[in-house]
Tab-separated table of C-alpha atoms in Angstrom:
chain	number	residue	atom	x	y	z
I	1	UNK	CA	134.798	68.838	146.163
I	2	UNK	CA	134.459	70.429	142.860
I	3	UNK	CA	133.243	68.223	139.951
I	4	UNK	CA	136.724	67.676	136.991
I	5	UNK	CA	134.482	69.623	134.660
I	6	UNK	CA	134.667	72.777	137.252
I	7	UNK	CA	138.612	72.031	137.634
I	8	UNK	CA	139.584	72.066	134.420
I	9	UNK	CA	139.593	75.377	132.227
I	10	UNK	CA	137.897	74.005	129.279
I	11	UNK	CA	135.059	75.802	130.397
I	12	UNK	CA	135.728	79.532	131.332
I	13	UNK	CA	133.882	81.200	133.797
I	14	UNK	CA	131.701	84.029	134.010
I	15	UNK	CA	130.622	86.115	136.650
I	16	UNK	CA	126.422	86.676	136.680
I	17	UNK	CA	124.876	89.011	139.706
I	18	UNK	CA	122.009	87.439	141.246
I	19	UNK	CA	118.948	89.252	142.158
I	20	UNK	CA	119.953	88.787	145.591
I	21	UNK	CA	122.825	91.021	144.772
I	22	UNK	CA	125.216	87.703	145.273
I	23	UNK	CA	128.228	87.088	142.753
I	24	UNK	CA	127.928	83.529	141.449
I	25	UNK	CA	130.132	81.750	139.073
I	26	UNK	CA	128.711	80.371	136.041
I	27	UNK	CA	130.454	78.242	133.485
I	28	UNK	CA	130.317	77.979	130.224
I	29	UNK	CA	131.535	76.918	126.834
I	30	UNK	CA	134.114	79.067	125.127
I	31	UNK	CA	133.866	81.258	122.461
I	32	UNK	CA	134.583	80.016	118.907
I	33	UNK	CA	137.895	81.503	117.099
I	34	UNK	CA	138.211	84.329	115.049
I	35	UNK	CA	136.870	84.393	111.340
I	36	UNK	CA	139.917	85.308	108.916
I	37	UNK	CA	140.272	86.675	105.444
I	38	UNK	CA	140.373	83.499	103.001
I	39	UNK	CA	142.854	85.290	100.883
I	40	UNK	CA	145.157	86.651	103.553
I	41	UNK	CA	144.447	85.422	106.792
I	42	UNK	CA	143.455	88.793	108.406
I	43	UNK	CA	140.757	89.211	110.851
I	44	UNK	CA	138.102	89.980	109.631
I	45	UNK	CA	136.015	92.488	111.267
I	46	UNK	CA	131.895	93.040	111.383
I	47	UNK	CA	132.009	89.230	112.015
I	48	UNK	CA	129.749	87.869	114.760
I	49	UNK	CA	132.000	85.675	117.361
I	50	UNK	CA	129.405	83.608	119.482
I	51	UNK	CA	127.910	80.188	119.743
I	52	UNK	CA	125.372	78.976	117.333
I	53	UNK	CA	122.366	79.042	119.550
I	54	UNK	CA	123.171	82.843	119.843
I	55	UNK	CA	123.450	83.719	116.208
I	56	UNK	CA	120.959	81.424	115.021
I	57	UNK	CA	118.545	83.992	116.638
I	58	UNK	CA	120.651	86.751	114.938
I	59	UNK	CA	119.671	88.839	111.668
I	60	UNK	CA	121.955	88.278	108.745
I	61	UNK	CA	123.335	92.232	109.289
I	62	UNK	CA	124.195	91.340	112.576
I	63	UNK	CA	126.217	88.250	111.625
I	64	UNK	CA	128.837	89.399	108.611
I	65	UNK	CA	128.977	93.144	106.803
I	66	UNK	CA	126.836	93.486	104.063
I	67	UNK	CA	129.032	93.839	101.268
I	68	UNK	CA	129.936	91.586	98.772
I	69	UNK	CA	132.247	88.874	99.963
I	70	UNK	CA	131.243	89.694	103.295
I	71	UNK	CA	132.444	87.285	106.001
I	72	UNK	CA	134.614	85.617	103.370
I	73	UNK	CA	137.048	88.541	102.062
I	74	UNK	CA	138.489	91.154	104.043
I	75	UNK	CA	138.201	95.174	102.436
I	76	UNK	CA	141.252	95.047	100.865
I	77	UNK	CA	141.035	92.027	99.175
I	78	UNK	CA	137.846	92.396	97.859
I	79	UNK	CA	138.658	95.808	96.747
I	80	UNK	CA	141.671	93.813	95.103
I	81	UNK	CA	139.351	91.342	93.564
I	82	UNK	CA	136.468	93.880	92.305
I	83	UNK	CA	139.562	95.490	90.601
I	84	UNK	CA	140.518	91.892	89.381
I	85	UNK	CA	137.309	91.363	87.958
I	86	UNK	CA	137.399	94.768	85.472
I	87	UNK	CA	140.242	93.508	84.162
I	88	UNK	CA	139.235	90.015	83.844
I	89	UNK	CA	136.254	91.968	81.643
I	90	UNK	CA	137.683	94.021	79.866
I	91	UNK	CA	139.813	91.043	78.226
T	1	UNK	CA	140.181	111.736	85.093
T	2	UNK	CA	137.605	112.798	87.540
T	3	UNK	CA	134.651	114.776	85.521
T	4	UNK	CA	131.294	114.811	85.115
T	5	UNK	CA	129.352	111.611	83.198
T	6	UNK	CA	132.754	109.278	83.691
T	7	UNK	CA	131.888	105.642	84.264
T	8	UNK	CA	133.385	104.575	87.784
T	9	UNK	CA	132.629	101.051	89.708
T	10	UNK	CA	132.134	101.182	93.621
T	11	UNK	CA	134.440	99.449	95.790
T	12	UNK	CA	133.298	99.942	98.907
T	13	UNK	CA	129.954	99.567	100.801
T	14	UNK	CA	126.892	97.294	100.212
T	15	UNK	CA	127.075	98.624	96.471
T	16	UNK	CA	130.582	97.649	96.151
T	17	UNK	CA	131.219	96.091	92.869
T	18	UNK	CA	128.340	98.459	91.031
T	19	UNK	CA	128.432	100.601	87.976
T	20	UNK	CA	127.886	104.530	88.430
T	21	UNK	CA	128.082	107.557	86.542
T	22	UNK	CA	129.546	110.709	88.511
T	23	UNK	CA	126.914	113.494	88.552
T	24	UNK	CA	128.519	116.412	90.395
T	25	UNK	CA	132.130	117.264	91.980
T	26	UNK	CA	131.590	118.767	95.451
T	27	UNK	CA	134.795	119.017	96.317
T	28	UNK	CA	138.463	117.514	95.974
T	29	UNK	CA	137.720	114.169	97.622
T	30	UNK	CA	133.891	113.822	96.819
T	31	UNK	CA	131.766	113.731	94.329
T	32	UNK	CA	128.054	112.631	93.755
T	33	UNK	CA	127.540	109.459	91.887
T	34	UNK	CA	123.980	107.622	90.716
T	35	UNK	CA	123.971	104.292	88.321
T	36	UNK	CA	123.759	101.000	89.331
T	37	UNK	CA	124.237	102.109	93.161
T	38	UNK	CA	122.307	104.579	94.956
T	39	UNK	CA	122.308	108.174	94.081
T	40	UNK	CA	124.401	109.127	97.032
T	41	UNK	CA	127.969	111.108	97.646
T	42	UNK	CA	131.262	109.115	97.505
T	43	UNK	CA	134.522	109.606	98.727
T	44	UNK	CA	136.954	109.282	95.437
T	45	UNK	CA	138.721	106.762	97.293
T	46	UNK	CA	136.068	104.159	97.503
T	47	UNK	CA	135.691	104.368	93.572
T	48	UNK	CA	137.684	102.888	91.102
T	49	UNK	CA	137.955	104.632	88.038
T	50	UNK	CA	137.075	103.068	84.134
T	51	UNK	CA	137.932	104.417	81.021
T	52	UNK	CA	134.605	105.403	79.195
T	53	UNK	CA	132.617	108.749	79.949
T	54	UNK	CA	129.052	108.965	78.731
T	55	UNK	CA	127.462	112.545	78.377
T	56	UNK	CA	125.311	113.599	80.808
T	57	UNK	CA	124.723	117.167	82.618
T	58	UNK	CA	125.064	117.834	85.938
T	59	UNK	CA	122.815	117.051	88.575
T	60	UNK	CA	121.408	114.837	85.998
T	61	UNK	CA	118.074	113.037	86.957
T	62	UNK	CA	117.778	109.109	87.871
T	63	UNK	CA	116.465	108.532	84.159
T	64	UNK	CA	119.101	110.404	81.870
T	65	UNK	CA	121.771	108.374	84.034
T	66	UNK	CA	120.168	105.161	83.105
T	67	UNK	CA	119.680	106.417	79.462
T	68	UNK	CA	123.302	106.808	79.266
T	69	UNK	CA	124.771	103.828	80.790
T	70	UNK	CA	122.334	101.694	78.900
T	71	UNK	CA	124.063	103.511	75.576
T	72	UNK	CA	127.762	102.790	77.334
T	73	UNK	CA	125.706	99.028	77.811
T	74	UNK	CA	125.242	98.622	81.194
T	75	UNK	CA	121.839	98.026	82.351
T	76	UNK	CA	120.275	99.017	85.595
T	77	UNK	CA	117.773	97.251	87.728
T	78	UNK	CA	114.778	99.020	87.786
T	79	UNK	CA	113.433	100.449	91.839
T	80	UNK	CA	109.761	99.687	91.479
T	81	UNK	CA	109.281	97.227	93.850
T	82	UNK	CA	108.488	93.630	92.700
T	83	UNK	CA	104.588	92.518	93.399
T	84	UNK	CA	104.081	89.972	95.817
T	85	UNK	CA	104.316	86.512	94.381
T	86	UNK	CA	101.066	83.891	95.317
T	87	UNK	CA	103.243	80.967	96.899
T	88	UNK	CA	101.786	77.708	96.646
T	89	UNK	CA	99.067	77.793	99.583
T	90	UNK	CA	98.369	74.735	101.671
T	91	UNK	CA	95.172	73.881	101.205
T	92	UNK	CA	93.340	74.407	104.683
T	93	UNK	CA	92.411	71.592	106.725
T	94	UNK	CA	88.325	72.230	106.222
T	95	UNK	CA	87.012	71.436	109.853
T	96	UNK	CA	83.632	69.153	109.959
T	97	UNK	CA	80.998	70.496	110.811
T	98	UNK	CA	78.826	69.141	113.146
T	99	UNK	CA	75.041	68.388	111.670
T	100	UNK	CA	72.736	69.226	114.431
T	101	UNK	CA	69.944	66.975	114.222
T	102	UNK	CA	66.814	69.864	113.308
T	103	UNK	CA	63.878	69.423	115.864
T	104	UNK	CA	60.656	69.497	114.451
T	105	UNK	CA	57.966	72.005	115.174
T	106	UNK	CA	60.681	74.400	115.301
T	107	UNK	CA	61.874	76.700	111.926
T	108	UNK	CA	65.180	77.624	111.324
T	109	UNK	CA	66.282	81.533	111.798
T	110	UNK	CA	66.410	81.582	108.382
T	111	UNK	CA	62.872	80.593	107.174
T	112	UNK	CA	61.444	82.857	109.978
T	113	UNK	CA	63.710	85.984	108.513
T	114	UNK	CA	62.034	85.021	105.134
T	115	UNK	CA	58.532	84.852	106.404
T	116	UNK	CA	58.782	87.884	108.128
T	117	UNK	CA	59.791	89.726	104.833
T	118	UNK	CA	57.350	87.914	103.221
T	119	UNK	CA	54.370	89.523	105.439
T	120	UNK	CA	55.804	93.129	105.514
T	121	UNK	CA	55.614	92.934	101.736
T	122	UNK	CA	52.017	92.065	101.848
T	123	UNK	CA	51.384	94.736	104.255
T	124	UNK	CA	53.130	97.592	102.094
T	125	UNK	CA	51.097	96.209	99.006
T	126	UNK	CA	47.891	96.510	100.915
T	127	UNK	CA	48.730	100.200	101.870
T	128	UNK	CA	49.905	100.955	98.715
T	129	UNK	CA	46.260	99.997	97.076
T	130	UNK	CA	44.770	101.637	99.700
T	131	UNK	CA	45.966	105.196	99.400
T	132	UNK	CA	45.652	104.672	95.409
């Protein structure tokens, strides 16, 4: 009998080919969601999607785009906001 | 609006949000650009642009274009590379060293290497006399 954990689809699966050329099933956890645009809600792209211990191991490039507001803002809204900012300046 | 020496601010890019002066047209979408940002070409559309010009030829070097935005009052960070700050160093753990118990009869290394010298000297002096 399976064990519940196996049963359920909290976990999902993932195929790994053995040295032995044999297709086993592995589980594991799932990835976290999507990182969104905290002005809009887009999706914000360039943003790393995988557990902790993965992009703990990661350089910072890897993980969000290297602009400012990266990982926070997507490109048009930090355009938006750079523009924001002039103006904000200027008076 | 889009000349030579007019003040512009990146908006896209790892420079994003930077002041540059535009140095050269190349053609109707790009243009080279040097300030604040790295002297590089730029699509127009990744630059939004202000409303002062400072004068400047084309093709101008890295230090004119800093001259003039610092008149326009905009300063740039200068390239050289920052020197190596000393960060507070641990002090070593010093290990002990063991005290070896000298034998008698015996002479360290080092009082032989002295002695030795010591003889050679008199030797050379003795020569030296000689032949005089």
């Amino acid at each position: 009998m399976p064990r519940g954990m196996q049963k359920s689809r909290t976990l999902r699966r993932v195929f790994r080919k053995t040295p032995g050329s044999r297709n086993v099933l592995h589980y594991k956890k799932r990835k976290p969601s999507k990182a969104h645009c905290s002005s809009c809600g887009a999706e914000l792209k360039g943003v790393s999607r995988e557990r902790p211990y993965r992009t703990n191991n990661m350089s910072k490039t890897e993980k969000r785009p290297e602009r400012p507001y990266g990982g926070v803002l997507c490109s048009r809204c930090t355009r938006k906001t750079i523009k924001e900012n002039i103006k904000k300046e200027k008076t | 609006m889009i000349e030579i020496g007019r003040l512009c601010v990146k908006l896209a890019g790892r420079d994003a949000g930077k002041r540059c002066l535009i140095i050269d047209i190349l053609d109707d979408n790009h243009v080279m650009i040097d300030g604040q940002t790295r002297r590089r070409k730029c699509n127009i559309d990744h630059l939004e642009i202000l409303d002062k010009t400072a004068k400047i030829k084309k093709d101008a070097s890295n230090t004119d274009v800093v001259a003039a935005l610092k008149k326009i009052g905009i300063e740039v960070q200068s390239k050289e590379k920052k020197e190596k700050k000393e960060g507070k160093k641990r002090p070593r753990k010093a290990k002990k060293k063991k005290e070896k118990p000298e034998k008698k009869g015996k002479t360290s290394r080092k009082e032989e290497k002295a002695k030795k010298k010591e003889q050679k000297q008199a030797k050379k002096q003795k020569t030296e006399k000689k032949s005089s």
